[in-house]
PDB file of C-alpha atoms and ligand atoms in Angstrom:
ATOM      1  CA  MET A 910      11.778  -8.639  -2.098  1.00 88.00           C
ATOM      2  CA  VAL A 911      10.804  -5.456  -0.272  1.00 91.00           C
ATOM      3  CA  THR A 912      11.845  -3.240  -3.193  1.00 91.00           C
ATOM      4  CA  SER A 913       9.694  -5.217  -5.701  1.00 88.00           C
ATOM      5  CA  LEU A 914       6.779  -5.014  -3.426  1.00 90.00           C
ATOM      6  CA  ILE A 915       6.955  -1.290  -3.154  1.00 90.00           C
ATOM      7  CA  ARG A 916       7.673  -0.873  -6.857  1.00 88.00           C
ATOM      8  CA  GLY A 917       4.757  -3.207  -7.826  1.00 82.00           C
ATOM      9  CA  LYS A 918       2.357  -0.388  -7.098  1.00 83.00           C
ATOM     10  CA  GLN A 919      -0.294  -2.841  -5.553  1.00 84.00           C
ATOM     11  CA  PHE A 920       0.138  -0.977  -2.205  1.00 89.00           C
ATOM     12  CA  ASN A 921       0.165   2.518  -3.400  1.00 92.00           C
ATOM     13  CA  ARG A 922      -3.271   3.303  -2.184  1.00 91.00           C
ATOM     14  CA  ASN A 923      -2.157   2.709   1.350  1.00 91.00           C
ATOM     15  CA  ARG A 924       0.293   5.462   1.422  1.00 95.00           C
ATOM     16  CA  LEU A 925      -0.293   8.198   3.914  1.00 96.00           C
ATOM     17  CA  LEU A 926      -1.990  11.277   2.310  1.00 96.00           C
ATOM     18  CA  GLY A 927      -1.460   9.582  -1.013  1.00 95.00           C
ATOM     19  CA  LYS A 928       2.293  10.062  -0.836  1.00 96.00           C
ATOM     20  CA  TYR A 929       4.182   8.739   2.120  1.00 97.00           C
ATOM     21  CA  TRP A 930       5.154   5.197   3.035  1.00 97.00           C
ATOM     22  CA  ARG A 931       4.821   4.712   6.774  1.00 96.00           C
ATOM     23  CA  VAL A 932       7.963   3.378   8.421  1.00 96.00           C
ATOM     24  CA  ILE A 933       7.492   2.471  12.088  1.00 94.00           C
ATOM     25  CA  LEU A 934      10.420   2.349  14.451  1.00 94.00           C
ATOM     26  CA  ASP A 935       9.969  -0.045  17.364  1.00 89.00           C
ATOM     27  CA  GLY A 936      12.396  -1.729  19.801  1.00 89.00           C
ATOM     28  CA  THR A 937      11.873  -4.924  21.602  1.00 87.00           C
ATOM     29  CA  GLY A 938      13.785  -7.219  23.931  1.00 86.00           C
ATOM     30  CA  LEU A 939      14.884 -10.489  22.553  1.00 86.00           C
ATOM     31  CA  PHE A 940      16.809 -12.459  25.105  1.00 85.00           C
ATOM     32  CA  CYS A 941      17.774 -11.972  28.716  1.00 86.00           C
ATOM     33  CA  PHE A 942      20.474 -13.902  30.707  1.00 88.00           C
ATOM     34  CA  LYS A 943      21.489 -14.088  34.263  1.00 88.00           C
ATOM     35  CA  GLU A 944      25.166 -14.415  33.435  1.00 89.00           C
ATOM     36  CA  LYS A 945      27.295 -12.810  30.666  1.00 90.00           C
ATOM     37  CA  HIS A 946      26.332 -14.240  27.352  1.00 88.00           C
ATOM     38  CA  CYS A 947      28.689 -12.519  24.918  1.00 89.00           C
ATOM     39  CA  GLU A 948      30.883  -9.436  24.597  1.00 90.00           C
ATOM     40  CA  ASN A 949      28.064  -7.425  23.040  1.00 92.00           C
ATOM     41  CA  CYS A 950      25.517  -7.957  25.774  1.00 92.00           C
ATOM     42  CA  LEU A 951      23.619  -4.956  27.209  1.00 94.00           C
ATOM     43  CA  ARG A 952      23.803  -4.819  30.913  1.00 92.00           C
ATOM     44  CA  THR A 953      21.438  -3.767  33.690  1.00 91.00           C
ATOM     45  CA  GLU A 954      20.967  -4.242  37.458  1.00 89.00           C
ATOM     46  CA  ARG A 955      17.861  -4.994  39.145  1.00 86.00           C
ATOM     47  CA  ARG A 956      16.834  -5.412  42.705  1.00 87.00           C
ATOM     48  CA  THR A 957      15.397  -8.809  43.596  1.00 82.00           C
ATOM     49  CA  ASP A 958      12.420  -9.191  46.020  1.00 83.00           C
ATOM     50  CA  ASP A 959      14.898  -9.795  48.902  1.00 85.00           C
ATOM     51  CA  GLY A 960      16.664  -6.464  48.216  1.00 85.00           C
ATOM     52  CA  LYS A 961      19.733  -8.078  46.577  1.00 87.00           C
ATOM     53  CA  LYS A 962      21.310  -6.646  43.495  1.00 89.00           C
ATOM     54  CA  GLU A 963      21.197  -8.894  40.460  1.00 89.00           C
ATOM     55  CA  LYS A 964      23.004  -8.357  37.097  1.00 91.00           C
ATOM     56  CA  LEU A 965      21.118  -8.916  33.861  1.00 91.00           C
ATOM     57  CA  TYR A 966      22.484  -9.323  30.421  1.00 91.00           C
ATOM     58  CA  TYR A 967      20.200  -8.835  27.476  1.00 91.00           C
ATOM     59  CA  HIS A 968      19.753  -8.311  23.860  1.00 92.00           C
ATOM     60  CA  LYS A 969      17.478  -5.988  22.084  1.00 93.00           C
ATOM     61  CA  VAL A 970      16.527  -5.392  18.583  1.00 94.00           C
ATOM     62  CA  LEU A 971      15.111  -2.348  16.710  1.00 95.00           C
ATOM     63  CA  GLU A 972      12.899  -2.845  13.756  1.00 94.00           C
ATOM     64  CA  ALA A 973      11.772  -0.455  11.000  1.00 95.00           C
ATOM     65  CA  LYS A 974       8.514  -1.891   9.643  1.00 93.00           C
ATOM     66  CA  ILE A 975       6.959  -0.657   6.533  1.00 94.00           C
ATOM     67  CA  VAL A 976       3.149  -0.394   6.363  1.00 92.00           C
ATOM     68  CA  LEU A 977       2.116  -1.779   2.954  1.00 90.00           C
ATOM     69  CA  GLY A 978      -1.547  -2.294   4.017  1.00 85.00           C
ATOM     70  CA  ASP A 979      -3.711  -2.922   7.075  1.00 79.00           C
ATOM     71  CA  SER A 980      -2.575  -6.662   7.157  1.00 77.00           C
ATOM     72  CA  MET A 981       0.749  -6.206   5.427  1.00 85.00           C
ATOM     73  CA  VAL A 982       3.341  -4.659   7.756  1.00 89.00           C
ATOM     74  CA  ILE A 983       6.818  -6.042   6.986  1.00 91.00           C
ATOM     75  CA  SER A 984      10.384  -5.536   8.001  1.00 93.00           C
ATOM     76  CA  LEU A 985      12.234  -2.780   6.103  1.00 95.00           C
ATOM     77  CA  GLY A 986      15.391  -2.899   8.163  1.00 95.00           C
ATOM     78  CA  THR A 987      16.728  -4.420  11.462  1.00 96.00           C
ATOM     79  CA  GLU A 988      19.317  -3.010  13.764  1.00 97.00           C
ATOM     80  CA  PHE A 989      20.605  -4.899  16.803  1.00 96.00           C
ATOM     81  CA  ILE A 990      20.877  -2.958  19.950  1.00 96.00           C
ATOM     82  CA  GLU A 991      24.128  -3.990  21.459  1.00 94.00           C
ATOM     83  CA  ASN A 992      27.500  -2.836  22.923  1.00 94.00           C
ATOM     84  CA  GLU A 993      30.571  -2.800  20.755  1.00 90.00           C
ATOM     85  CA  LYS A 994      32.710  -4.525  23.507  1.00 89.00           C
ATOM     86  CA  GLU A 995      32.283  -5.505  27.010  1.00 87.00           C
ATOM     87  CA  ASP A 996      33.623  -2.496  28.819  1.00 84.00           C
ATOM     88  CA  VAL A 997      31.945   0.547  27.125  1.00 88.00           C
ATOM     89  CA  GLU A 998      31.432   3.654  29.068  1.00 89.00           C
ATOM     90  CA  LYS A 999      28.068   4.315  27.526  1.00 93.00           C
ATOM     91  CA  GLN A1000      25.853   1.447  26.513  1.00 94.00           C
ATOM     92  CA  ASP A1001      24.082   1.305  23.172  1.00 94.00           C
ATOM     93  CA  CYS A1002      20.472   2.480  23.231  1.00 94.00           C
ATOM     94  CA  GLU A1003      17.386   2.502  20.978  1.00 94.00           C
ATOM     95  CA  THR A1004      17.898   6.204  19.961  1.00 94.00           C
ATOM     96  CA  ASN A1005      21.488   5.454  18.723  1.00 95.00           C
ATOM     97  CA  ALA A1006      20.376   2.281  17.046  1.00 96.00           C
ATOM     98  CA  ALA A1007      17.647   4.290  15.355  1.00 97.00           C
ATOM     99  CA  LYS A1008      20.150   6.789  14.025  1.00 97.00           C
ATOM    100  CA  ARG A1009      22.190   3.908  12.484  1.00 97.00           C
ATOM    101  CA  LEU A1010      19.069   2.243  11.122  1.00 98.00           C
ATOM    102  CA  MET A1011      17.774   5.532   9.604  1.00 97.00           C
ATOM    103  CA  GLU A1012      21.061   6.137   7.823  1.00 97.00           C
ATOM    104  CA  ARG A1013      20.985   2.694   6.340  1.00 97.00           C
ATOM    105  CA  ILE A1014      17.299   3.086   5.140  1.00 97.00           C
ATOM    106  CA  LYS A1015      18.186   6.357   3.500  1.00 97.00           C
ATOM    107  CA  LYS A1016      21.070   4.745   1.694  1.00 97.00           C
ATOM    108  CA  ASP A1017      18.987   1.778   0.472  1.00 95.00           C
ATOM    109  CA  TYR A1018      15.854   3.692  -0.476  1.00 96.00           C
ATOM    110  CA  PRO A1019      17.137   7.264  -1.216  1.00 96.00           C
ATOM    111  CA  ARG A1020      14.172   8.510  -2.994  1.00 94.00           C
ATOM    112  CA  LEU A1021      11.337   6.630  -1.204  1.00 96.00           C
ATOM    113  CA  PRO A1022       8.926   9.204   0.384  1.00 97.00           C
ATOM    114  CA  ILE A1023       8.880   8.145   4.002  1.00 97.00           C
ATOM    115  CA  CYS A1024       6.787   9.124   7.117  1.00 97.00           C
ATOM    116  CA  ILE A1025       8.764   7.940  10.180  1.00 97.00           C
ATOM    117  CA  GLN A1026       6.605   6.980  13.078  1.00 95.00           C
ATOM    118  CA  GLY A1027       7.711   6.146  16.572  1.00 93.00           C
ATOM    119  CA  ASP A1028       6.772   6.560  20.232  1.00 90.00           C
ATOM    120  CA  ALA A1029       7.529   9.420  22.683  1.00 89.00           C
ATOM    121  CA  LEU A1030      11.094   8.405  22.779  1.00 90.00           C
ATOM    122  CA  TYR A1031      11.575   9.900  19.310  1.00 92.00           C
ATOM    123  CA  ALA A1032       9.667  13.084  20.025  1.00 88.00           C
ATOM    124  CA  THR A1033      12.803  15.114  20.523  1.00 87.00           C
ATOM    125  CA  GLU A1034      14.217  18.130  18.676  1.00 87.00           C
ATOM    126  CA  PRO A1035      17.274  16.311  17.394  1.00 90.00           C
ATOM    127  CA  MET A1036      15.314  13.604  15.971  1.00 93.00           C
ATOM    128  CA  MET A1037      12.879  15.962  14.278  1.00 92.00           C
ATOM    129  CA  GLU A1038      15.916  17.840  12.793  1.00 91.00           C
ATOM    130  CA  LEU A1039      17.408  14.620  11.601  1.00 94.00           C
ATOM    131  CA  CYS A1040      14.153  13.698   9.806  1.00 95.00           C
ATOM    132  CA  ARG A1041      13.465  17.069   8.149  1.00 92.00           C
ATOM    133  CA  GLU A1042      16.975  18.339   7.417  1.00 93.00           C
ATOM    134  CA  LYS A1043      19.167  15.327   6.684  1.00 95.00           C
ATOM    135  CA  TYR A1044      16.709  12.823   5.334  1.00 97.00           C
ATOM    136  CA  HIS A1045      13.839  14.938   4.148  1.00 96.00           C
ATOM    137  CA  TRP A1046      11.293  12.590   5.607  1.00 97.00           C
ATOM    138  CA  ALA A1047       8.024  13.276   7.259  1.00 97.00           C
ATOM    139  CA  TYR A1048       7.282  12.130  10.791  1.00 96.00           C
ATOM    140  CA  ILE A1049       4.566  11.416  13.265  1.00 96.00           C
ATOM    141  CA  PHE A1050       5.657  10.769  16.803  1.00 94.00           C
ATOM    142  CA  THR A1051       3.462   9.895  19.869  1.00 91.00           C
ATOM    143  CA  GLN A1052       3.690  12.734  22.311  1.00 85.00           C
ATOM    144  CA  LYS A1053       3.464  12.139  26.068  1.00 79.00           C
ATOM    145  CA  ASP A1054       3.137  15.033  28.466  1.00 65.00           C
ATOM    146  CA  THR A1055       6.017  13.627  30.636  1.00 60.00           C
ATOM    147  CA  ARG A1056       8.460  13.713  27.672  1.00 56.00           C
ATOM    148  CA  GLN A1057       7.842  17.259  26.203  1.00 62.00           C
ATOM    149  CA  LYS A1058       6.305  19.174  29.169  1.00 65.00           C
ATOM    150  CA  LEU A1059       6.666  22.621  27.521  1.00 65.00           C
ATOM    151  CA  LEU A1060       5.027  21.410  24.330  1.00 67.00           C
ATOM    152  CA  ASP A1061       2.223  19.902  26.304  1.00 69.00           C
ATOM    153  CA  GLU A1062       1.535  23.026  28.284  1.00 72.00           C
ATOM    154  CA  GLY A1063       1.711  25.029  25.067  1.00 70.00           C
ATOM    155  CA  PHE A1064      -0.798  22.849  23.289  1.00 74.00           C
ATOM    156  CA  GLU A1065      -3.135  23.061  26.352  1.00 76.00           C
ATOM    157  CA  TRP A1066      -2.821  26.825  26.204  1.00 75.00           C
ATOM    158  CA  ILE A1067      -3.657  26.867  22.465  1.00 75.00           C
ATOM    159  CA  LYS A1068      -6.583  24.502  23.158  1.00 75.00           C
ATOM    160  CA  SER A1069      -8.060  26.885  25.819  1.00 75.00           C
ATOM    161  CA  GLY A1070      -7.911  29.693  23.293  1.00 70.00           C
ATOM    162  CA  GLY A1071      -9.999  28.008  20.649  1.00 69.00           C
ATOM    163  CA  ILE A1072      -8.727  25.258  18.285  1.00 81.00           C
ATOM    164  CA  LYS A1073      -9.918  23.474  15.059  1.00 85.00           C
ATOM    165  CA  LYS A1074     -11.978  20.546  16.242  1.00 89.00           C
ATOM    166  CA  ALA A1075     -13.917  17.649  14.469  1.00 91.00           C
ATOM    167  CA  SER A1076     -16.194  15.074  15.941  1.00 91.00           C
ATOM    168  CA  GLY A1077     -17.525  11.629  15.059  1.00 92.00           C
ATOM    169  CA  LEU A1078     -14.059  10.430  13.948  1.00 92.00           C
ATOM    170  CA  CYS A1079     -12.873   6.839  13.574  1.00 90.00           C
ATOM    171  CA  GLU A1080     -14.915   3.734  14.800  1.00 87.00           C
ATOM    172  CA  GLU A1081     -15.268   5.128  18.270  1.00 89.00           C
ATOM    173  CA  LYS A1082     -16.791   8.388  16.890  1.00 93.00           C
ATOM    174  CA  GLY A1083     -14.557  10.369  19.009  1.00 94.00           C
ATOM    175  CA  THR A1084     -13.243  13.863  18.756  1.00 94.00           C
ATOM    176  CA  GLY A1085     -10.017  15.265  17.274  1.00 94.00           C
ATOM    177  CA  CYS A1086      -8.357  18.590  17.299  1.00 93.00           C
ATOM    178  CA  TYR A1087      -5.108  20.130  15.886  1.00 93.00           C
ATOM    179  CA  ALA A1088      -2.869  23.089  15.862  1.00 89.00           C
ATOM    180  CA  ASN A1089      -0.362  23.778  13.129  1.00 89.00           C
ATOM    181  CA  HIS A1090       3.068  25.455  13.436  1.00 84.00           C
ATOM    182  CA  VAL A1091       3.472  25.273  17.174  1.00 77.00           C
ATOM    183  CA  GLU A1092       6.859  27.062  17.018  1.00 66.00           C
ATOM    184  CA  GLU A1093       7.354  28.531  20.489  1.00 55.00           C
ATOM    185  CA  VAL A1094       7.038  25.320  22.285  1.00 51.00           C
ATOM    186  CA  ALA A1095       8.586  22.797  19.992  1.00 51.00           C
ATOM    187  CA  GLY A1096      12.218  23.726  20.705  1.00 57.00           C
ATOM    188  CA  LYS A1097      14.666  26.296  19.544  1.00 63.00           C
ATOM    189  CA  LYS A1098      14.651  25.359  15.947  1.00 71.00           C
ATOM    190  CA  GLU A1099      11.653  23.110  15.161  1.00 74.00           C
ATOM    191  CA  SER A1100       8.179  24.048  14.408  1.00 75.00           C
ATOM    192  CA  MET A1101       5.637  21.379  14.408  1.00 83.00           C
ATOM    193  CA  ASN A1102       2.064  20.388  14.069  1.00 90.00           C
ATOM    194  CA  VAL A1103       0.172  18.791  17.008  1.00 90.00           C
ATOM    195  CA  PHE A1104      -2.977  16.749  16.854  1.00 94.00           C
ATOM    196  CA  GLU A1105      -5.061  14.837  19.396  1.00 93.00           C
ATOM    197  CA  TYR A1106      -7.756  12.092  19.461  1.00 95.00           C
ATOM    198  CA  GLU A1107     -10.005  11.458  22.415  1.00 93.00           C
ATOM    199  CA  TYR A1108     -12.929   9.105  22.907  1.00 93.00           C
ATOM    200  CA  GLU A1109     -15.000   7.550  25.619  1.00 92.00           C
ATOM    201  CA  LYS A1110     -14.604   3.972  26.732  1.00 89.00           C
ATOM    202  CA  LYS A1111     -16.283   1.740  29.350  1.00 88.00           C
ATOM    203  CA  ASP A1112     -14.327  -0.435  31.633  1.00 86.00           C
ATOM    204  CA  LYS A1113     -15.372  -3.896  32.793  1.00 88.00           C
ATOM    205  CA  LYS A1114     -17.682  -2.456  35.486  1.00 89.00           C
ATOM    206  CA  GLY A1115     -19.363  -0.163  32.901  1.00 89.00           C
ATOM    207  CA  LYS A1116     -17.655   2.862  34.253  1.00 91.00           C
ATOM    208  CA  LYS A1117     -16.854   5.513  31.626  1.00 91.00           C
ATOM    209  CA  TYR A1118     -13.438   6.884  31.043  1.00 91.00           C
ATOM    210  CA  ARG A1119     -11.708   8.949  28.438  1.00 91.00           C
ATOM    211  CA  VAL A1120      -8.813   7.610  26.249  1.00 90.00           C
ATOM    212  CA  ARG A1121      -6.590  10.280  24.728  1.00 90.00           C
ATOM    213  CA  PHE A1122      -3.814  10.136  22.205  1.00 91.00           C
ATOM    214  CA  ARG A1123      -1.544  12.957  21.099  1.00 92.00           C
ATOM    215  CA  TRP A1124       0.884  13.176  18.260  1.00 93.00           C
ATOM    216  CA  ILE A1125       3.361  15.594  16.792  1.00 91.00           C
ATOM    217  CA  SER A1126       3.967  15.760  13.090  1.00 94.00           C
ATOM    218  CA  SER A1127       5.923  17.574  10.340  1.00 94.00           C
ATOM    219  CA  LEU A1128       2.778  17.222   8.141  1.00 96.00           C
ATOM    220  CA  GLU A1129       0.338  19.973   8.294  1.00 95.00           C
ATOM    221  CA  LEU A1130      -3.097  19.024   9.582  1.00 95.00           C
ATOM    222  CA  THR A1131      -6.308  20.062   7.872  1.00 95.00           C
ATOM    223  CA  GLY A1132      -9.968  19.344   8.524  1.00 93.00           C
ATOM    224  CA  LYS A1133      -9.844  16.960   5.554  1.00 95.00           C
ATOM    225  CA  ASN A1134      -6.802  14.756   6.574  1.00 95.00           C
ATOM    226  CA  LEU A1135      -7.327  14.750  10.301  1.00 96.00           C
ATOM    227  CA  GLU A1136      -8.974  11.407  10.418  1.00 95.00           C
ATOM    228  CA  GLU A1137      -6.421   9.766   8.187  1.00 95.00           C
ATOM    229  CA  MET A1138      -3.725  11.132  10.283  1.00 96.00           C
ATOM    230  CA  ILE A1139      -5.284   9.757  13.479  1.00 95.00           C
ATOM    231  CA  TYR A1140      -5.672   6.408  11.881  1.00 93.00           C
ATOM    232  CA  ALA A1141      -2.003   6.504  10.919  1.00 93.00           C
ATOM    233  CA  GLY A1142      -0.913   7.476  14.468  1.00 92.00           C
ATOM    234  CA  ARG A1143      -2.955   4.732  16.096  1.00 88.00           C
ATOM    235  CA  GLY A1144      -1.764   2.219  13.597  1.00 80.00           C
ATOM    236  CA  ARG A1145       1.667   2.602  15.061  1.00 66.00           C
ATOM    237  CA  TRP A1146       0.257   1.693  18.451  1.00 59.00           C
ATOM    238  CA  LYS A1147      -1.441  -1.326  17.024  1.00 62.00           C
ATOM    239  CA  ILE A1148       1.644  -2.722  15.358  1.00 60.00           C
ATOM    240  CA  GLU A1149       3.723  -2.263  18.439  1.00 57.00           C
ATOM    241  CA  ASN A1150       1.191  -4.412  20.370  1.00 56.00           C
ATOM    242  CA  GLU A1151       0.327  -6.985  17.725  1.00 62.00           C
ATOM    243  CA  GLY A1152       3.338  -7.205  15.381  1.00 60.00           C
ATOM    244  CA  PHE A1153       5.947  -8.257  17.915  1.00 61.00           C
ATOM    245  CA  ASN A1154       3.431 -10.306  19.913  1.00 62.00           C
ATOM    246  CA  ASN A1155       2.641 -12.436  16.838  1.00 63.00           C
ATOM    247  CA  GLN A1156       6.383 -13.002  16.403  1.00 67.00           C
ATOM    248  CA  LYS A1157       6.993 -13.703  20.013  1.00 61.00           C
ATOM    249  CA  ASN A1158       3.972 -15.826  21.031  1.00 57.00           C
ATOM    250  CA  GLY A1159       2.591 -16.881  17.643  1.00 58.00           C
ATOM    251  CA  ILE A1160       4.176 -19.030  15.045  1.00 61.00           C
ATOM    252  CA  TYR A1161       7.760 -17.824  15.150  1.00 67.00           C
ATOM    253  CA  ARG A1162       8.637 -17.503  18.877  1.00 67.00           C
ATOM    254  CA  ILE A1163      11.501 -15.212  18.232  1.00 64.00           C
ATOM    255  CA  GLU A1164      12.336 -15.146  21.949  1.00 67.00           C
ATOM    256  CA  HIS A1165      13.050 -18.930  21.795  1.00 71.00           C
ATOM    257  CA  LEU A1166      16.795 -19.265  22.040  1.00 73.00           C
ATOM    258  CA  ASN A1167      17.851 -21.532  19.215  1.00 73.00           C
ATOM    259  CA  SER A1168      21.592 -20.972  19.702  1.00 78.00           C
ATOM    260  CA  ARG A1169      23.801 -19.279  22.302  1.00 80.00           C
ATOM    261  CA  ASN A1170      26.152 -18.122  19.446  1.00 86.00           C
ATOM    262  CA  SER A1171      25.281 -14.410  18.875  1.00 85.00           C
ATOM    263  CA  ASN A1172      25.848 -14.523  15.131  1.00 89.00           C
ATOM    264  CA  ALA A1173      23.532 -17.531  14.800  1.00 90.00           C
ATOM    265  CA  MET A1174      21.063 -15.757  16.968  1.00 88.00           C
ATOM    266  CA  LYS A1175      20.989 -12.705  14.647  1.00 91.00           C
ATOM    267  CA  ASN A1176      20.721 -14.797  11.543  1.00 92.00           C
ATOM    268  CA  HIS A1177      17.831 -16.673  13.029  1.00 90.00           C
ATOM    269  CA  TYR A1178      16.131 -13.463  13.744  1.00 90.00           C
ATOM    270  CA  LEU A1179      16.659 -12.037  10.270  1.00 93.00           C
ATOM    271  CA  LEU A1180      15.387 -15.215   8.623  1.00 92.00           C
ATOM    272  CA  THR A1181      12.324 -14.905  10.712  1.00 89.00           C
ATOM    273  CA  GLN A1182      11.641 -11.468   9.280  1.00 92.00           C
ATOM    274  CA  ILE A1183      11.921 -13.062   5.777  1.00 92.00           C
ATOM    275  CA  SER A1184       9.650 -15.801   6.588  1.00 88.00           C
ATOM    276  CA  ASP A1185       7.187 -13.307   8.052  1.00 88.00           C
ATOM    277  CA  ILE A1186       7.057 -11.348   4.776  1.00 90.00           C
ATOM    278  CA  LEU A1187       6.341 -14.569   2.874  1.00 88.00           C
ATOM    279  CA  MET A1188       3.729 -15.714   5.369  1.00 86.00           C
ATOM    280  CA  GLN A1189       1.986 -12.383   5.282  1.00 85.00           C
ATOM    281  CA  LEU A1190       1.883 -12.442   1.442  1.00 85.00           C
ATOM    282  CA  TYR A1191       0.657 -16.005   1.418  1.00 84.00           C
ATOM    283  CA  LEU A1192      -2.166 -15.164   3.876  1.00 81.00           C
ATOM    284  CA  ALA A1193      -3.164 -11.985   2.197  1.00 79.00           C
ATOM    285  CA  TRP A1194      -3.586 -13.202  -1.332  1.00 77.00           C
ATOM    286  CA  ASN A1195      -4.812 -16.755  -0.851  1.00 74.00           C
ATOM    287  CA  PRO A1196      -8.647 -16.633  -1.151  1.00 71.00           C
ATOM    288  CA  TYR A1197      -9.067 -20.237   0.214  1.00 77.00           C
ATOM    289  CA  ILE A1198      -7.213 -19.554   3.338  1.00 74.00           C
ATOM    290  CA  LYS A1199      -9.760 -16.963   4.362  1.00 70.00           C
ATOM    291  CA  LYS A1200     -12.587 -19.368   3.699  1.00 75.00           C
ATOM    292  CA  LEU A1201     -10.936 -22.171   5.778  1.00 76.00           C
ATOM    293  CA  LYS A1202     -10.795 -19.953   8.961  1.00 73.00           C
ATOM    294  CA  GLN A1203      -7.971 -21.916  10.390  1.00 74.00           C
ATOM    295  CA  THR A1204      -5.284 -20.452  12.675  1.00 75.00           C
ATOM    296  CA  VAL A1205      -2.111 -18.931  11.253  1.00 74.00           C
ATOM    297  CA  LYS A1206      -0.237 -21.693  13.080  1.00 77.00           C
ATOM    298  CA  ASN A1207      -2.104 -24.450  11.267  1.00 82.00           C
ATOM    299  CA  THR A1208      -1.694 -22.722   7.970  1.00 82.00           C
ATOM    300  CA  SER A1209       1.932 -22.405   8.542  1.00 82.00           C
ATOM    301  CA  SER A1210       2.271 -26.134   9.555  1.00 85.00           C
ATOM    302  CA  GLY A1211       0.159 -27.076   6.432  1.00 86.00           C
ATOM    303  CA  LEU A1212       2.549 -25.155   4.185  1.00 84.00           C
ATOM    304  CA  LEU A1213       5.517 -26.690   5.690  1.00 87.00           C
ATOM    305  CA  GLU A1214       3.978 -30.123   5.260  1.00 92.00           C
ATOM    306  CA  SER A1215       3.409 -29.397   1.594  1.00 89.00           C
ATOM    307  CA  PHE A1216       6.960 -28.394   1.098  1.00 87.00           C
ATOM    308  CA  ARG A1217       7.909 -31.742   2.513  1.00 92.00           C
ATOM    309  CA  GLY A1218       5.507 -34.011   0.929  1.00 92.00           C
ATOM    310  CA  LEU A1219       4.072 -32.673  -2.291  1.00 91.00           C
ATOM    311  CA  THR A1220       5.733 -33.210  -5.685  1.00 90.00           C
ATOM    312  CA  VAL A1221       6.016 -30.253  -8.044  1.00 88.00           C
ATOM    313  CA  THR A1222       4.146 -30.833 -11.263  1.00 90.00           C
ATOM    314  CA  ALA A1223       4.576 -29.456 -14.652  1.00 90.00           C
ATOM    315  CA  GLU A1224       1.323 -27.476 -14.162  1.00 88.00           C
ATOM    316  CA  ASP A1225       2.624 -25.917 -11.034  1.00 84.00           C
ATOM    317  CA  VAL A1226       5.876 -24.818 -12.966  1.00 86.00           C
ATOM    318  CA  SER A1227       3.755 -23.322 -15.678  1.00 86.00           C
ATOM    319  CA  TYR A1228       2.284 -20.879 -13.229  1.00 80.00           C
ATOM    320  CA  ILE A1229       5.665 -19.255 -12.624  1.00 77.00           C
ATOM    321  CA  TYR A1230       5.788 -18.021 -16.218  1.00 76.00           C
ATOM    322  CA  ARG A1231       2.171 -16.825 -16.348  1.00 74.00           C
ATOM    323  CA  TYR A1232       1.362 -13.314 -15.532  1.00 68.00           C
ATOM    324  CA  THR A1233      -0.932 -13.374 -12.653  1.00 65.00           C
ATOM    325  CA  THR A1234      -2.831 -10.585 -11.042  1.00 65.00           C
ATOM    326  CA  VAL A1235      -3.055 -11.037  -7.357  1.00 64.00           C
ATOM    327  CA  TYR A1236      -5.795  -9.129  -5.452  1.00 65.00           C
ATOM    328  CA  LEU A1237      -4.799  -8.058  -2.040  1.00 63.00           C
ATOM    329  CA  GLU A1238      -7.154  -6.626   0.359  1.00 54.00           C
TER     330      GLU A1238
HETATM  331 ZN1   ZN B 227      25.134 -11.365  24.568  1.00 60.35          ZN
END
């Protein structure tokens, strides 16, 4: 399904810089238990309010989502973050899961031009090297001053000495700036490009404050592509906040435990990703749904009801054989 969507060329114009498919890595918690749930549970300890130690057992998942369009962001691959067995010395983590997932994606889509996106967790030298050398992928990672202190100081230093700037960017009409080939601060081997976006926002009391984002990328920045790159970088943030939220609180409720059996749990999660692709396509192409302005939840209930109640006619079947052009926004 994903391959035919990519091959279909309908989404080609949404590729970054006319070339790269944006693939966003993002981990999220699925279930948390107070007692051991299965052999593969991740474990942690937390202090309760009265100072007692409490053990927690939980399950996490890492998603690689491919951006086909503004309203079409679908699962390209899923990797469960879990321990191999109960008594492992070092627990599984998002970075290790990411390595497994990236390897699988390369195997499944060897020639797909990909730009990997992720949060500051991924802005490390080994990860950059992996993308560049092993997979030949581009990357955009969020950069936080706490994570790469040297890089941050380096960039501040470059900024003070004069840097390429542009203003009036994106909806907020903020300012952006960039520096290419920041070798000396990226690490021993890697050289990278850094860019930043800043704009002014007002809080509830009307007090002004500045919002700043910074990214590192293997793609070279130019005055021409800066705004597109900022949109791409911020899109990652948007997906992280909306993508999983829709799945958690919206129509799917992936956090709802349907079975305590861990295989069934995973299957349910994967089926949800498939339903999500179908639902997003249905919402994106159907012109009547936009006019109805009903909630996604009502649309999905309506769809389910029609599966249950409506009889398929000969006319319906004839549509399957007809070549139809679907216009997606
Ligand atoms: Zn478990």
